[in-house]
PDB file of C-alpha atoms in Angstrom:
ATOM      1  CA  MET A 759     -42.940 -14.891  33.571  1.00 59.00           C
ATOM      2  CA  GLU A 760     -39.763 -14.863  35.426  1.00 69.00           C
ATOM      3  CA  VAL A 761     -37.949 -17.394  34.307  1.00 70.00           C
ATOM      4  CA  PHE A 762     -39.261 -16.485  30.445  1.00 65.00           C
ATOM      5  CA  VAL A 763     -37.715 -13.701  30.568  1.00 67.00           C
ATOM      6  CA  GLN A 764     -34.218 -14.540  32.838  1.00 76.00           C
ATOM      7  CA  GLU A 765     -34.332 -17.351  29.312  1.00 76.00           C
ATOM      8  CA  PHE A 766     -34.330 -13.722  26.650  1.00 71.00           C
ATOM      9  CA  GLU A 767     -31.602 -12.330  29.525  1.00 78.00           C
ATOM     10  CA  GLY A 768     -29.274 -14.971  28.464  1.00 81.00           C
ATOM     11  CA  SER A 769     -29.738 -15.373  25.255  1.00 80.00           C
ATOM     12  CA  VAL A 770     -29.312 -11.950  24.944  1.00 79.00           C
ATOM     13  CA  ARG A 771     -26.014 -12.073  27.365  1.00 85.00           C
ATOM     14  CA  LYS A 772     -24.694 -15.019  24.728  1.00 86.00           C
ATOM     15  CA  PHE A 773     -24.766 -13.301  21.525  1.00 82.00           C
ATOM     16  CA  GLN A 774     -23.927  -9.765  23.442  1.00 87.00           C
ATOM     17  CA  LYS A 775     -20.775 -11.295  24.067  1.00 90.00           C
ATOM     18  CA  ALA A 776     -20.473 -13.089  20.589  1.00 88.00           C
ATOM     19  CA  LEU A 777     -21.315  -9.139  19.429  1.00 88.00           C
ATOM     20  CA  GLU A 778     -19.129  -8.397  21.654  1.00 92.00           C
ATOM     21  CA  LYS A 779     -15.800 -11.008  20.873  1.00 92.00           C
ATOM     22  CA  GLU A 780     -15.963 -10.079  17.056  1.00 90.00           C
ATOM     23  CA  ARG A 781     -15.777  -5.929  17.193  1.00 92.00           C
ATOM     24  CA  LYS A 782     -12.589  -7.364  19.401  1.00 94.00           C
ATOM     25  CA  LYS A 783     -11.570  -9.561  16.319  1.00 93.00           C
ATOM     26  CA  LEU A 784     -12.702  -6.996  13.928  1.00 92.00           C
ATOM     27  CA  GLN A 785     -10.411  -4.168  16.266  1.00 95.00           C
ATOM     28  CA  GLU A 786      -7.763  -6.567  15.462  1.00 94.00           C
ATOM     29  CA  ILE A 787      -8.103  -6.698  12.459  1.00 94.00           C
ATOM     30  CA  GLU A 788      -8.257  -2.925  11.534  1.00 94.00           C
ATOM     31  CA  SER A 789      -5.135  -2.415  14.395  1.00 95.00           C
ATOM     32  CA  GLU A 790      -3.162  -4.571  11.490  1.00 94.00           C
ATOM     33  CA  LEU A 791      -4.364  -3.253   8.185  1.00 94.00           C
ATOM     34  CA  GLU A 792      -3.800  -0.451   8.971  1.00 96.00           C
ATOM     35  CA  PRO A 793       0.372  -0.288   9.208  1.00 96.00           C
ATOM     36  CA  VAL A 794      -0.434  -1.983   6.104  1.00 95.00           C
ATOM     37  CA  LYS A 795      -1.759   0.534   4.162  1.00 95.00           C
ATOM     38  CA  GLN A 796       0.763   3.016   5.662  1.00 96.00           C
ATOM     39  CA  ARG A 797       3.801   0.856   4.001  1.00 96.00           C
ATOM     40  CA  LEU A 798       1.552   0.580   0.745  1.00 96.00           C
ATOM     41  CA  THR A 799       1.069   4.557   0.299  1.00 96.00           C
ATOM     42  CA  GLN A 800       5.314   4.934   1.397  1.00 97.00           C
ATOM     43  CA  ILE A 801       6.238   2.557  -1.500  1.00 96.00           C
ATOM     44  CA  GLU A 802       3.959   4.986  -3.572  1.00 96.00           C
ATOM     45  CA  THR A 803       5.427   8.235  -3.000  1.00 97.00           C
ATOM     46  CA  GLU A 804       9.073   5.841  -3.676  1.00 97.00           C
ATOM     47  CA  ILE A 805       7.785   4.583  -6.463  1.00 96.00           C
ATOM     48  CA  LEU A 806       7.054   8.238  -8.180  1.00 97.00           C
ATOM     49  CA  SER A 807      10.103   9.843  -6.309  1.00 97.00           C
ATOM     50  CA  ILE A 808      12.119   6.929  -8.447  1.00 97.00           C
ATOM     51  CA  LYS A 809      10.694   6.810 -11.831  1.00 96.00           C
ATOM     52  CA  ARG A 810      11.289  10.349 -12.220  1.00 97.00           C
ATOM     53  CA  GLU A 811      14.572  10.587 -11.017  1.00 97.00           C
ATOM     54  CA  ILE A 812      14.957   7.306 -14.193  1.00 96.00           C
ATOM     55  CA  LYS A 813      13.995  10.237 -16.032  1.00 97.00           C
ATOM     56  CA  GLU A 814      16.122  12.259 -15.064  1.00 97.00           C
ATOM     57  CA  HIS A 815      19.057  10.614 -15.114  1.00 96.00           C
ATOM     58  CA  GLU A 816      18.333   9.835 -19.002  1.00 96.00           C
ATOM     59  CA  ALA A 817      17.462  13.152 -19.727  1.00 97.00           C
ATOM     60  CA  ARG A 818      20.446  13.233 -18.593  1.00 96.00           C
ATOM     61  CA  ILE A 819      22.177  10.789 -20.677  1.00 96.00           C
ATOM     62  CA  ARG A 820      20.811  12.089 -23.202  1.00 97.00           C
ATOM     63  CA  ASP A 821      22.750  15.540 -23.326  1.00 97.00           C
ATOM     64  CA  ILE A 822      25.722  13.333 -22.297  1.00 96.00           C
ATOM     65  CA  LYS A 823      25.742  11.391 -25.358  1.00 96.00           C
ATOM     66  CA  ASN A 824      24.741  14.282 -28.021  1.00 96.00           C
ATOM     67  CA  HIS A 825      27.691  16.090 -25.514  1.00 96.00           C
ATOM     68  CA  LEU A 826      30.401  13.301 -26.946  1.00 95.00           C
ATOM     69  CA  LYS A 827      28.547  13.378 -30.388  1.00 96.00           C
ATOM     70  CA  ARG A 828      29.350  16.921 -30.759  1.00 95.00           C
ATOM     71  CA  ILE A 829      33.015  16.729 -29.393  1.00 94.00           C
ATOM     72  CA  MET A 830      33.146  14.035 -31.648  1.00 93.00           C
ATOM     73  CA  GLN A 831      33.115  16.264 -34.358  1.00 93.00           C
ATOM     74  CA  LYS A 832      35.305  18.938 -33.202  1.00 92.00           C
ATOM     75  CA  THR A 833      37.887  16.257 -33.084  1.00 90.00           C
ATOM     76  CA  ILE A 834      37.466  15.191 -36.462  1.00 89.00           C
ATOM     77  CA  GLU A 835      37.500  19.144 -36.441  1.00 89.00           C
ATOM     78  CA  ALA A 836      40.417  20.178 -34.966  1.00 86.00           C
ATOM     79  CA  GLU A 837      43.538  21.208 -36.208  1.00 88.00           C
ATOM     80  CA  THR A 838      45.662  20.830 -32.515  1.00 90.00           C
ATOM     81  CA  ASP A 839      47.318  18.344 -30.053  1.00 91.00           C
ATOM     82  CA  ARG A 840      46.084  20.917 -27.209  1.00 93.00           C
ATOM     83  CA  GLU A 841      42.543  20.794 -28.636  1.00 92.00           C
ATOM     84  CA  ILE A 842      41.701  17.452 -28.742  1.00 92.00           C
ATOM     85  CA  GLU A 843      43.816  16.441 -25.493  1.00 93.00           C
ATOM     86  CA  MET A 844      41.203  19.398 -23.849  1.00 94.00           C
ATOM     87  CA  LEU A 845      37.948  17.611 -26.410  1.00 94.00           C
ATOM     88  CA  GLU A 846      40.024  14.476 -24.749  1.00 94.00           C
ATOM     89  CA  ARG A 847      39.245  14.830 -21.907  1.00 95.00           C
ATOM     90  CA  ASP A 848      35.837  16.358 -21.179  1.00 95.00           C
ATOM     91  CA  ARG A 849      34.972  13.151 -23.477  1.00 95.00           C
ATOM     92  CA  GLN A 850      36.647  11.227 -20.554  1.00 96.00           C
ATOM     93  CA  ARG A 851      34.494  13.251 -17.878  1.00 96.00           C
ATOM     94  CA  LEU A 852      31.485  12.724 -20.504  1.00 96.00           C
ATOM     95  CA  VAL A 853      31.172   8.978 -20.443  1.00 97.00           C
ATOM     96  CA  LYS A 854      32.744   8.491 -16.980  1.00 97.00           C
ATOM     97  CA  GLU A 855      28.726  10.737 -16.546  1.00 96.00           C
ATOM     98  CA  LEU A 856      27.248   8.414 -18.501  1.00 96.00           C
ATOM     99  CA  GLU A 857      28.546   4.874 -16.721  1.00 97.00           C
ATOM    100  CA  GLU A 858      27.746   6.889 -13.346  1.00 97.00           C
ATOM    101  CA  ARG A 859      24.006   7.378 -14.664  1.00 96.00           C
ATOM    102  CA  LYS A 860      23.728   4.330 -16.159  1.00 96.00           C
ATOM    103  CA  GLU A 861      25.047   2.363 -13.460  1.00 97.00           C
ATOM    104  CA  LYS A 862      22.600   4.545 -10.855  1.00 97.00           C
ATOM    105  CA  ILE A 863      18.953   3.607 -13.359  1.00 97.00           C
ATOM    106  CA  ASN A 864      19.642   0.372 -13.416  1.00 97.00           C
ATOM    107  CA  GLU A 865      20.327   0.475  -9.439  1.00 97.00           C
ATOM    108  CA  LEU A 866      16.774   2.972  -9.084  1.00 97.00           C
ATOM    109  CA  LYS A 867      15.320  -0.100 -11.935  1.00 96.00           C
ATOM    110  CA  GLU A 868      16.535  -2.321  -9.065  1.00 97.00           C
ATOM    111  CA  LYS A 869      14.612  -0.389  -6.303  1.00 97.00           C
ATOM    112  CA  TYR A 870      12.143   0.115  -8.727  1.00 97.00           C
ATOM    113  CA  HIS A 871      11.072  -3.925  -9.630  1.00 97.00           C
ATOM    114  CA  ASN A 872      11.625  -4.659  -5.423  1.00 97.00           C
ATOM    115  CA  LEU A 873       9.046  -2.332  -4.266  1.00 97.00           C
ATOM    116  CA  VAL A 874       6.773  -3.251  -6.891  1.00 96.00           C
ATOM    117  CA  LEU A 875       7.228  -7.082  -5.455  1.00 97.00           C
ATOM    118  CA  GLU A 876       6.281  -5.494  -2.055  1.00 97.00           C
ATOM    119  CA  GLU A 877       3.848  -3.200  -3.172  1.00 97.00           C
ATOM    120  CA  ASN A 878       2.214  -6.407  -4.371  1.00 97.00           C
ATOM    121  CA  GLU A 879       2.880  -9.272  -1.830  1.00 97.00           C
ATOM    122  CA  LEU A 880       1.461  -5.318   0.425  1.00 96.00           C
ATOM    123  CA  VAL A 881      -1.862  -5.451  -1.476  1.00 96.00           C
ATOM    124  CA  LYS A 882      -2.654  -8.676  -1.218  1.00 97.00           C
ATOM    125  CA  LYS A 883      -2.309  -8.705   2.908  1.00 96.00           C
ATOM    126  CA  GLU A 884      -5.046  -6.015   2.379  1.00 96.00           C
ATOM    127  CA  VAL A 885      -7.069  -7.496   0.184  1.00 96.00           C
ATOM    128  CA  GLU A 886      -7.275 -10.419   3.005  1.00 96.00           C
ATOM    129  CA  LEU A 887      -7.231  -8.250   5.311  1.00 95.00           C
ATOM    130  CA  GLU A 888     -10.020  -6.361   4.193  1.00 95.00           C
ATOM    131  CA  GLU A 889     -12.278 -10.200   3.453  1.00 96.00           C
ATOM    132  CA  LYS A 890     -11.961 -11.367   7.064  1.00 94.00           C
ATOM    133  CA  LYS A 891     -13.001  -7.467   8.348  1.00 94.00           C
ATOM    134  CA  LEU A 892     -16.110  -7.330   6.021  1.00 95.00           C
ATOM    135  CA  LEU A 893     -16.935 -11.324   7.821  1.00 93.00           C
ATOM    136  CA  HIS A 894     -16.835 -10.132  10.747  1.00 91.00           C
ATOM    137  CA  GLU A 895     -19.154  -7.434   9.992  1.00 93.00           C
ATOM    138  CA  GLU A 896     -21.268  -9.270   8.291  1.00 94.00           C
ATOM    139  CA  ARG A 897     -20.822 -11.407  11.410  1.00 91.00           C
ATOM    140  CA  ILE A 898     -21.743  -8.269  13.686  1.00 92.00           C
ATOM    141  CA  GLN A 899     -25.088  -6.925  12.056  1.00 94.00           C
ATOM    142  CA  LYS A 900     -26.637 -10.511  11.853  1.00 92.00           C
ATOM    143  CA  LEU A 901     -26.121 -10.430  15.715  1.00 89.00           C
ATOM    144  CA  LEU A 902     -27.539  -7.579  15.934  1.00 90.00           C
ATOM    145  CA  ARG A 903     -30.194  -8.905  14.563  1.00 92.00           C
ATOM    146  CA  LYS A 904     -30.574 -11.324  16.471  1.00 88.00           C
ATOM    147  CA  ILE A 905     -30.291  -9.405  19.391  1.00 86.00           C
ATOM    148  CA  LYS A 906     -33.355  -7.188  18.520  1.00 90.00           C
ATOM    149  CA  GLN A 907     -35.216 -10.165  17.962  1.00 89.00           C
ATOM    150  CA  ILE A 908     -34.669 -11.166  21.227  1.00 84.00           C
ATOM    151  CA  MET A 909     -35.372  -8.179  22.181  1.00 84.00           C
ATOM    152  CA  GLU A 910     -39.035  -8.060  20.093  1.00 88.00           C
ATOM    153  CA  GLN A 911     -39.563 -10.798  20.734  1.00 84.00           C
ATOM    154  CA  ILE A 912     -39.498 -10.450  25.127  1.00 81.00           C
ATOM    155  CA  LYS A 913     -40.817  -7.275  24.773  1.00 84.00           C
ATOM    156  CA  ARG A 914     -44.120  -8.316  22.968  1.00 85.00           C
ATOM    157  CA  GLU A 915     -43.661 -11.079  25.805  1.00 80.00           C
ATOM    158  CA  ILE A 916     -44.041  -8.821  28.463  1.00 79.00           C
ATOM    159  CA  ASP A 917     -47.537  -7.150  26.342  1.00 81.00           C
ATOM    160  CA  ARG A 918     -48.913 -10.233  26.032  1.00 79.00           C
ATOM    161  CA  PHE A 919     -48.169 -10.853  30.181  1.00 75.00           C
ATOM    162  CA  ASN A 920     -49.483  -7.712  31.414  1.00 75.00           C
ATOM    163  CA  LEU A 921     -52.871  -7.812  29.072  1.00 70.00           C
ATOM    164  CA  ILE A 922     -53.267 -11.044  31.338  1.00 61.00           C
TER     165      ILE A 922
END
């Protein structure tokens, strides 16, 4: 009987070691997954911020274009050189601001594009890590079932031995 119990104890220890190994791997995957999820959250926040900023610049560009149309109309209607000079200065200032805003929108779109690419890469990595995590969780469950089966078998043998 002792030999039988020792064999089963050895089996249980072997499965427990394998179980600890799987749990350790699972922890490593989770620790690798956490920064990926955090970065994805940061990227999503940055993307929303960039979208909002682009919309603000686009709205201002529409305002500037409308203002430029009014200035052109006023320039046509202007009667003195002084009025024309003032309108021309305003027009130049608005054109400069328009160009700056267009440039800023291009920069934001480039940044947006790069963030989307980074987000796609991180999502792929997250999916891979989640799949690995699921695999290790399944292995842990399988090892736990094996250990439970062995323990039940030991119990049956001990009960059978006690009946004899």
